[in-house]
Amino acid sequence: MPKTPKKPKTPKKIEARLSSIHGNGVFATEAIAKGERIVRYKGLLRTHDDVDSQYGDIDEDGHTFLFTLNDDYVIDANEDGNIARWINHSCAPNCEAVVQEDPKERRHKDKVFIEATRDIAAGEELAYNYGITLAERHTPTLKKLWGCRCGSKKCTGTMLQPKK
């Protein structure tokens, strides 16, 4: 039986470079259409307990490459991470992180993709709302630690999500 030819990879329309928001950022090298899937967020798949064990004693510094995938797993882009780890937070994002759940409910097979929420012009920096939630009280110190530098008119000054 002949093999089905693989689909050619879609060329990436993005590149990493220095950002005015924070450190490195990811920028469109070509126009990206609203709804377009831009990149998968990749890294080492770890359990929450493993992440707590690895990073639990490290003081928070408002910078993370950890992405909560689901109740069981975290994607640790500190290891085996790709360009998606450089996408910065914004209070007025042009992208969103979308979790694609495995149809057979194998939690370790869930994936995260970054998708455009509006048309993005070539040269524009990609950003999404990190959606950081903390159980503890949002003190001024924590808000400053998780400070937002997006510069948007809608900027809340922090990457922390409001308590409900």
mmCIF file with all atom_site columns, C-alpha atoms in Angstrom:
data_model
loop_
_atom_site.group_PDB
_atom_site.id
_atom_site.type_symbol
_atom_site.label_atom_id
_atom_site.label_alt_id
_atom_site.label_comp_id
_atom_site.label_asym_id
_atom_site.label_entity_id
_atom_site.label_seq_id
_atom_site.pdbx_PDB_ins_code
_atom_site.Cartn_x
_atom_site.Cartn_y
_atom_site.Cartn_z
_atom_site.occupancy
_atom_site.B_iso_or_equiv
_atom_site.pdbx_formal_charge
_atom_site.auth_seq_id
_atom_site.auth_comp_id
_atom_site.auth_asym_id
_atom_site.auth_atom_id
_atom_site.pdbx_PDB_model_num
ATOM 1   C CA . MET A 1 1   ? 0.000   0.000  0.000  1.00 0.00 ? 1   MET A CA 1
ATOM 2   C CA . PRO A 1 2   ? 1.542   3.381  -0.975 1.00 0.00 ? 2   PRO A CA 1
ATOM 3   C CA . LYS A 1 3   ? 2.263   5.863  1.784  1.00 0.00 ? 3   LYS A CA 1
ATOM 4   C CA . THR A 1 4   ? 0.182   8.995  1.925  1.00 0.00 ? 4   THR A CA 1
ATOM 5   C CA . PRO A 1 5   ? 2.474   11.944 1.317  1.00 0.00 ? 5   PRO A CA 1
ATOM 6   C CA . LYS A 1 6   ? 2.923   14.229 4.291  1.00 0.00 ? 6   LYS A CA 1
ATOM 7   C CA . LYS A 1 7   ? 1.395   17.666 4.076  1.00 0.00 ? 7   LYS A CA 1
ATOM 8   C CA . PRO A 1 8   ? 4.079   20.271 3.593  1.00 0.00 ? 8   PRO A CA 1
ATOM 9   C CA . LYS A 1 9   ? 4.617   22.354 6.714  1.00 0.00 ? 9   LYS A CA 1
ATOM 10  C CA . THR A 1 10  ? 3.070   25.773 6.576  1.00 0.00 ? 10  THR A CA 1
ATOM 11  C CA . PRO A 1 11  ? 5.855   28.322 6.775  1.00 0.00 ? 11  PRO A CA 1
ATOM 12  C CA . LYS A 1 12  ? 5.889   30.198 10.057 1.00 0.00 ? 12  LYS A CA 1
ATOM 13  C CA . LYS A 1 13  ? 4.854   33.809 9.730  1.00 0.00 ? 13  LYS A CA 1
ATOM 14  C CA . ILE A 1 14  ? 6.626   34.769 12.942 1.00 0.00 ? 14  ILE A CA 1
ATOM 15  C CA . GLU A 1 15  ? 10.057  35.503 14.351 1.00 0.00 ? 15  GLU A CA 1
ATOM 16  C CA . ALA A 1 16  ? 11.485  36.217 17.804 1.00 0.00 ? 16  ALA A CA 1
ATOM 17  C CA . ARG A 1 17  ? 13.319  39.448 18.514 1.00 0.00 ? 17  ARG A CA 1
ATOM 18  C CA . LEU A 1 18  ? 13.690  42.063 21.231 1.00 0.00 ? 18  LEU A CA 1
ATOM 19  C CA . SER A 1 19  ? 10.415  43.516 22.453 1.00 0.00 ? 19  SER A CA 1
ATOM 20  C CA . SER A 1 20  ? 9.475   46.907 23.861 1.00 0.00 ? 20  SER A CA 1
ATOM 21  C CA . ILE A 1 21  ? 7.041   45.075 26.175 1.00 0.00 ? 21  ILE A CA 1
ATOM 22  C CA . HIS A 1 22  ? 9.526   42.743 27.849 1.00 0.00 ? 22  HIS A CA 1
ATOM 23  C CA . GLY A 1 23  ? 12.740  40.993 26.833 1.00 0.00 ? 23  GLY A CA 1
ATOM 24  C CA . ASN A 1 24  ? 12.132  38.862 23.778 1.00 0.00 ? 24  ASN A CA 1
ATOM 25  C CA . GLY A 1 25  ? 8.882   38.953 21.859 1.00 0.00 ? 25  GLY A CA 1
ATOM 26  C CA . VAL A 1 26  ? 7.345   37.288 18.828 1.00 0.00 ? 26  VAL A CA 1
ATOM 27  C CA . PHE A 1 27  ? 6.493   39.363 15.774 1.00 0.00 ? 27  PHE A CA 1
ATOM 28  C CA . ALA A 1 28  ? 4.512   38.713 12.602 1.00 0.00 ? 28  ALA A CA 1
ATOM 29  C CA . THR A 1 29  ? 6.739   38.589 9.513  1.00 0.00 ? 29  THR A CA 1
ATOM 30  C CA . GLU A 1 30  ? 3.653   38.451 7.271  1.00 0.00 ? 30  GLU A CA 1
ATOM 31  C CA . ALA A 1 31  ? 0.005   39.350 7.733  1.00 0.00 ? 31  ALA A CA 1
ATOM 32  C CA . ILE A 1 32  ? -1.895  36.883 9.926  1.00 0.00 ? 32  ILE A CA 1
ATOM 33  C CA . ALA A 1 33  ? -5.666  36.534 9.545  1.00 0.00 ? 33  ALA A CA 1
ATOM 34  C CA . LYS A 1 34  ? -8.159  36.562 12.407 1.00 0.00 ? 34  LYS A CA 1
ATOM 35  C CA . GLY A 1 35  ? -8.751  32.966 13.530 1.00 0.00 ? 35  GLY A CA 1
ATOM 36  C CA . GLU A 1 36  ? -5.471  31.700 12.101 1.00 0.00 ? 36  GLU A CA 1
ATOM 37  C CA . ARG A 1 37  ? -3.615  29.133 14.185 1.00 0.00 ? 37  ARG A CA 1
ATOM 38  C CA . ILE A 1 38  ? -0.135  30.626 14.513 1.00 0.00 ? 38  ILE A CA 1
ATOM 39  C CA . VAL A 1 39  ? 1.985   28.275 16.605 1.00 0.00 ? 39  VAL A CA 1
ATOM 40  C CA . ARG A 1 40  ? 1.754   25.441 19.104 1.00 0.00 ? 40  ARG A CA 1
ATOM 41  C CA . TYR A 1 41  ? 3.080   26.157 22.608 1.00 0.00 ? 41  TYR A CA 1
ATOM 42  C CA . LYS A 1 42  ? 5.672   23.432 23.191 1.00 0.00 ? 42  LYS A CA 1
ATOM 43  C CA . GLY A 1 43  ? 7.786   22.263 26.088 1.00 0.00 ? 43  GLY A CA 1
ATOM 44  C CA . LEU A 1 44  ? 8.355   19.348 28.427 1.00 0.00 ? 44  LEU A CA 1
ATOM 45  C CA . LEU A 1 45  ? 5.085   17.865 29.700 1.00 0.00 ? 45  LEU A CA 1
ATOM 46  C CA . ARG A 1 46  ? 5.150   17.633 33.496 1.00 0.00 ? 46  ARG A CA 1
ATOM 47  C CA . THR A 1 47  ? 2.715   16.937 36.296 1.00 0.00 ? 47  THR A CA 1
ATOM 48  C CA . HIS A 1 48  ? 1.773   19.754 38.648 1.00 0.00 ? 48  HIS A CA 1
ATOM 49  C CA . ASP A 1 49  ? 3.554   17.918 41.483 1.00 0.00 ? 49  ASP A CA 1
ATOM 50  C CA . ASP A 1 50  ? 6.721   17.645 39.382 1.00 0.00 ? 50  ASP A CA 1
ATOM 51  C CA . VAL A 1 51  ? 6.595   21.386 38.583 1.00 0.00 ? 51  VAL A CA 1
ATOM 52  C CA . ASP A 1 52  ? 6.011   22.222 42.257 1.00 0.00 ? 52  ASP A CA 1
ATOM 53  C CA . SER A 1 53  ? 8.957   20.046 43.215 1.00 0.00 ? 53  SER A CA 1
ATOM 54  C CA . GLN A 1 54  ? 11.207  21.572 40.535 1.00 0.00 ? 54  GLN A CA 1
ATOM 55  C CA . TYR A 1 55  ? 10.250  25.232 40.960 1.00 0.00 ? 55  TYR A CA 1
ATOM 56  C CA . GLY A 1 56  ? 8.374   25.453 44.271 1.00 0.00 ? 56  GLY A CA 1
ATOM 57  C CA . ASP A 1 57  ? 11.311  26.762 46.294 1.00 0.00 ? 57  ASP A CA 1
ATOM 58  C CA . ILE A 1 58  ? 12.313  29.365 43.702 1.00 0.00 ? 58  ILE A CA 1
ATOM 59  C CA . ASP A 1 59  ? 11.127  32.880 44.488 1.00 0.00 ? 59  ASP A CA 1
ATOM 60  C CA . GLU A 1 60  ? 8.595   34.205 41.995 1.00 0.00 ? 60  GLU A CA 1
ATOM 61  C CA . ASP A 1 61  ? 10.026  36.860 39.714 1.00 0.00 ? 61  ASP A CA 1
ATOM 62  C CA . GLY A 1 62  ? 7.028   37.643 37.495 1.00 0.00 ? 62  GLY A CA 1
ATOM 63  C CA . HIS A 1 63  ? 8.505   35.667 34.608 1.00 0.00 ? 63  HIS A CA 1
ATOM 64  C CA . THR A 1 64  ? 7.431   32.166 33.671 1.00 0.00 ? 64  THR A CA 1
ATOM 65  C CA . PHE A 1 65  ? 7.591   29.646 30.849 1.00 0.00 ? 65  PHE A CA 1
ATOM 66  C CA . LEU A 1 66  ? 5.073   27.354 32.575 1.00 0.00 ? 66  LEU A CA 1
ATOM 67  C CA . PHE A 1 67  ? 1.699   26.925 30.882 1.00 0.00 ? 67  PHE A CA 1
ATOM 68  C CA . THR A 1 68  ? -1.077  25.090 32.723 1.00 0.00 ? 68  THR A CA 1
ATOM 69  C CA . LEU A 1 69  ? -2.440  22.601 30.201 1.00 0.00 ? 69  LEU A CA 1
ATOM 70  C CA . ASN A 1 70  ? -5.148  21.012 32.334 1.00 0.00 ? 70  ASN A CA 1
ATOM 71  C CA . ASP A 1 71  ? -5.749  19.746 35.889 1.00 0.00 ? 71  ASP A CA 1
ATOM 72  C CA . ASP A 1 72  ? -3.096  17.058 35.412 1.00 0.00 ? 72  ASP A CA 1
ATOM 73  C CA . TYR A 1 73  ? -0.306  18.618 33.357 1.00 0.00 ? 73  TYR A CA 1
ATOM 74  C CA . VAL A 1 74  ? 1.814   21.708 32.810 1.00 0.00 ? 74  VAL A CA 1
ATOM 75  C CA . ILE A 1 75  ? 3.890   22.521 29.734 1.00 0.00 ? 75  ILE A CA 1
ATOM 76  C CA . ASP A 1 76  ? 7.373   23.552 30.884 1.00 0.00 ? 76  ASP A CA 1
ATOM 77  C CA . ALA A 1 77  ? 8.871   25.611 28.050 1.00 0.00 ? 77  ALA A CA 1
ATOM 78  C CA . ASN A 1 78  ? 12.070  26.033 30.083 1.00 0.00 ? 78  ASN A CA 1
ATOM 79  C CA . GLU A 1 79  ? 12.870  22.612 28.617 1.00 0.00 ? 79  GLU A CA 1
ATOM 80  C CA . ASP A 1 80  ? 12.224  21.789 24.962 1.00 0.00 ? 80  ASP A CA 1
ATOM 81  C CA . GLY A 1 81  ? 10.325  25.058 24.541 1.00 0.00 ? 81  GLY A CA 1
ATOM 82  C CA . ASN A 1 82  ? 9.812   26.722 21.178 1.00 0.00 ? 82  ASN A CA 1
ATOM 83  C CA . ILE A 1 83  ? 9.274   30.268 19.919 1.00 0.00 ? 83  ILE A CA 1
ATOM 84  C CA . ALA A 1 84  ? 5.799   30.445 21.502 1.00 0.00 ? 84  ALA A CA 1
ATOM 85  C CA . ARG A 1 85  ? 7.394   30.871 24.948 1.00 0.00 ? 85  ARG A CA 1
ATOM 86  C CA . TRP A 1 86  ? 8.525   34.360 23.897 1.00 0.00 ? 86  TRP A CA 1
ATOM 87  C CA . ILE A 1 87  ? 5.001   35.659 23.207 1.00 0.00 ? 87  ILE A CA 1
ATOM 88  C CA . ASN A 1 88  ? 4.357   38.401 25.745 1.00 0.00 ? 88  ASN A CA 1
ATOM 89  C CA . HIS A 1 89  ? 1.279   39.223 27.807 1.00 0.00 ? 89  HIS A CA 1
ATOM 90  C CA . SER A 1 90  ? -1.011  42.111 26.906 1.00 0.00 ? 90  SER A CA 1
ATOM 91  C CA . CYS A 1 91  ? -4.183  43.568 28.390 1.00 0.00 ? 91  CYS A CA 1
ATOM 92  C CA . ALA A 1 92  ? -5.281  44.247 24.765 1.00 0.00 ? 92  ALA A CA 1
ATOM 93  C CA . PRO A 1 93  ? -4.151  41.012 23.107 1.00 0.00 ? 93  PRO A CA 1
ATOM 94  C CA . ASN A 1 94  ? -4.245  40.148 19.423 1.00 0.00 ? 94  ASN A CA 1
ATOM 95  C CA . CYS A 1 95  ? -4.014  36.398 20.111 1.00 0.00 ? 95  CYS A CA 1
ATOM 96  C CA . GLU A 1 96  ? -5.404  33.826 22.495 1.00 0.00 ? 96  GLU A CA 1
ATOM 97  C CA . ALA A 1 97  ? -4.191  30.505 23.828 1.00 0.00 ? 97  ALA A CA 1
ATOM 98  C CA . VAL A 1 98  ? -6.553  27.691 22.847 1.00 0.00 ? 98  VAL A CA 1
ATOM 99  C CA . VAL A 1 99  ? -6.394  24.271 24.487 1.00 0.00 ? 99  VAL A CA 1
ATOM 100 C CA . GLN A 1 100 ? -7.186  21.429 22.104 1.00 0.00 ? 100 GLN A CA 1
ATOM 101 C CA . GLU A 1 101 ? -8.362  18.497 24.178 1.00 0.00 ? 101 GLU A CA 1
ATOM 102 C CA . ASP A 1 102 ? -7.547  14.998 23.018 1.00 0.00 ? 102 ASP A CA 1
ATOM 103 C CA . PRO A 1 103 ? -10.724 13.389 21.604 1.00 0.00 ? 103 PRO A CA 1
ATOM 104 C CA . LYS A 1 104 ? -9.949  10.158 23.494 1.00 0.00 ? 104 LYS A CA 1
ATOM 105 C CA . GLU A 1 105 ? -9.620  12.115 26.762 1.00 0.00 ? 105 GLU A CA 1
ATOM 106 C CA . ARG A 1 106 ? -5.931  11.278 27.157 1.00 0.00 ? 106 ARG A CA 1
ATOM 107 C CA . ARG A 1 107 ? -4.994  14.356 29.175 1.00 0.00 ? 107 ARG A CA 1
ATOM 108 C CA . HIS A 1 108 ? -1.302  14.058 28.293 1.00 0.00 ? 108 HIS A CA 1
ATOM 109 C CA . LYS A 1 109 ? -2.238  14.454 24.617 1.00 0.00 ? 109 LYS A CA 1
ATOM 110 C CA . ASP A 1 110 ? -3.964  17.839 25.055 1.00 0.00 ? 110 ASP A CA 1
ATOM 111 C CA . LYS A 1 111 ? -2.218  20.671 23.193 1.00 0.00 ? 111 LYS A CA 1
ATOM 112 C CA . VAL A 1 112 ? -2.069  24.472 23.345 1.00 0.00 ? 112 VAL A CA 1
ATOM 113 C CA . PHE A 1 113 ? -2.157  26.612 20.220 1.00 0.00 ? 113 PHE A CA 1
ATOM 114 C CA . ILE A 1 114 ? -1.844  30.362 19.864 1.00 0.00 ? 114 ILE A CA 1
ATOM 115 C CA . GLU A 1 115 ? -4.493  31.770 17.513 1.00 0.00 ? 115 GLU A CA 1
ATOM 116 C CA . ALA A 1 116 ? -5.110  35.270 16.176 1.00 0.00 ? 116 ALA A CA 1
ATOM 117 C CA . THR A 1 117 ? -8.181  37.029 17.626 1.00 0.00 ? 117 THR A CA 1
ATOM 118 C CA . ARG A 1 118 ? -7.991  39.738 14.976 1.00 0.00 ? 118 ARG A CA 1
ATOM 119 C CA . ASP A 1 119 ? -6.047  40.457 11.805 1.00 0.00 ? 119 ASP A CA 1
ATOM 120 C CA . ILE A 1 120 ? -2.384  41.065 12.634 1.00 0.00 ? 120 ILE A CA 1
ATOM 121 C CA . ALA A 1 121 ? -0.171  43.162 10.363 1.00 0.00 ? 121 ALA A CA 1
ATOM 122 C CA . ALA A 1 122 ? 3.388   42.238 9.406  1.00 0.00 ? 122 ALA A CA 1
ATOM 123 C CA . GLY A 1 123 ? 5.765   43.722 11.991 1.00 0.00 ? 123 GLY A CA 1
ATOM 124 C CA . GLU A 1 124 ? 3.208   43.680 14.810 1.00 0.00 ? 124 GLU A CA 1
ATOM 125 C CA . GLU A 1 125 ? 4.094   41.969 18.081 1.00 0.00 ? 125 GLU A CA 1
ATOM 126 C CA . LEU A 1 126 ? 1.954   38.988 19.075 1.00 0.00 ? 126 LEU A CA 1
ATOM 127 C CA . ALA A 1 127 ? 0.514   39.001 22.588 1.00 0.00 ? 127 ALA A CA 1
ATOM 128 C CA . TYR A 1 128 ? -2.126  37.178 24.574 1.00 0.00 ? 128 TYR A CA 1
ATOM 129 C CA . ASN A 1 129 ? -3.572  37.516 28.053 1.00 0.00 ? 129 ASN A CA 1
ATOM 130 C CA . TYR A 1 130 ? -1.680  35.069 30.258 1.00 0.00 ? 130 TYR A CA 1
ATOM 131 C CA . GLY A 1 131 ? -4.697  34.684 32.537 1.00 0.00 ? 131 GLY A CA 1
ATOM 132 C CA . ILE A 1 132 ? -2.559  34.307 35.670 1.00 0.00 ? 132 ILE A CA 1
ATOM 133 C CA . THR A 1 133 ? -4.645  33.414 38.693 1.00 0.00 ? 133 THR A CA 1
ATOM 134 C CA . LEU A 1 134 ? -3.306  33.167 42.214 1.00 0.00 ? 134 LEU A CA 1
ATOM 135 C CA . ALA A 1 135 ? -5.131  31.741 45.199 1.00 0.00 ? 135 ALA A CA 1
ATOM 136 C CA . GLU A 1 136 ? -3.566  34.212 47.624 1.00 0.00 ? 136 GLU A CA 1
ATOM 137 C CA . ARG A 1 137 ? -4.614  37.817 48.111 1.00 0.00 ? 137 ARG A CA 1
ATOM 138 C CA . HIS A 1 138 ? -3.403  40.178 45.370 1.00 0.00 ? 138 HIS A CA 1
ATOM 139 C CA . THR A 1 139 ? -1.216  42.434 47.464 1.00 0.00 ? 139 THR A CA 1
ATOM 140 C CA . PRO A 1 140 ? 0.440   45.525 45.964 1.00 0.00 ? 140 PRO A CA 1
ATOM 141 C CA . THR A 1 141 ? 3.739   43.591 46.100 1.00 0.00 ? 141 THR A CA 1
ATOM 142 C CA . LEU A 1 142 ? 2.299   40.665 44.086 1.00 0.00 ? 142 LEU A CA 1
ATOM 143 C CA . LYS A 1 143 ? 0.679   43.030 41.587 1.00 0.00 ? 143 LYS A CA 1
ATOM 144 C CA . LYS A 1 144 ? 4.027   44.763 41.114 1.00 0.00 ? 144 LYS A CA 1
ATOM 145 C CA . LEU A 1 145 ? 5.868   41.425 40.842 1.00 0.00 ? 145 LEU A CA 1
ATOM 146 C CA . TRP A 1 146 ? 3.437   40.364 38.102 1.00 0.00 ? 146 TRP A CA 1
ATOM 147 C CA . GLY A 1 147 ? 3.428   43.853 36.592 1.00 0.00 ? 147 GLY A CA 1
ATOM 148 C CA . CYS A 1 148 ? 2.244   44.374 33.038 1.00 0.00 ? 148 CYS A CA 1
ATOM 149 C CA . ARG A 1 149 ? 4.225   46.540 30.652 1.00 0.00 ? 149 ARG A CA 1
ATOM 150 C CA . CYS A 1 150 ? 2.009   46.157 27.583 1.00 0.00 ? 150 CYS A CA 1
ATOM 151 C CA . GLY A 1 151 ? 1.428   49.893 27.226 1.00 0.00 ? 151 GLY A CA 1
ATOM 152 C CA . SER A 1 152 ? -2.166  49.448 26.042 1.00 0.00 ? 152 SER A CA 1
ATOM 153 C CA . LYS A 1 153 ? -4.839  52.016 26.910 1.00 0.00 ? 153 LYS A CA 1
ATOM 154 C CA . LYS A 1 154 ? -6.631  49.086 28.613 1.00 0.00 ? 154 LYS A CA 1
ATOM 155 C CA . CYS A 1 155 ? -3.582  48.090 30.700 1.00 0.00 ? 155 CYS A CA 1
ATOM 156 C CA . THR A 1 156 ? -4.488  47.030 34.238 1.00 0.00 ? 156 THR A CA 1
ATOM 157 C CA . GLY A 1 157 ? -0.875  47.294 35.404 1.00 0.00 ? 157 GLY A CA 1
ATOM 158 C CA . THR A 1 158 ? -0.724  43.609 36.320 1.00 0.00 ? 158 THR A CA 1
ATOM 159 C CA . MET A 1 159 ? -0.829  40.228 34.587 1.00 0.00 ? 159 MET A CA 1
ATOM 160 C CA . LEU A 1 160 ? -2.927  38.877 37.469 1.00 0.00 ? 160 LEU A CA 1
ATOM 161 C CA . GLN A 1 161 ? -6.553  38.264 36.688 1.00 0.00 ? 161 GLN A CA 1
ATOM 162 C CA . PRO A 1 162 ? -9.177  39.937 38.890 1.00 0.00 ? 162 PRO A CA 1
ATOM 163 C CA . LYS A 1 163 ? -10.554 37.904 41.756 1.00 0.00 ? 163 LYS A CA 1
ATOM 164 C CA . LYS A 1 164 ? -14.125 36.791 41.134 1.00 0.00 ? 164 LYS A CA 1
#
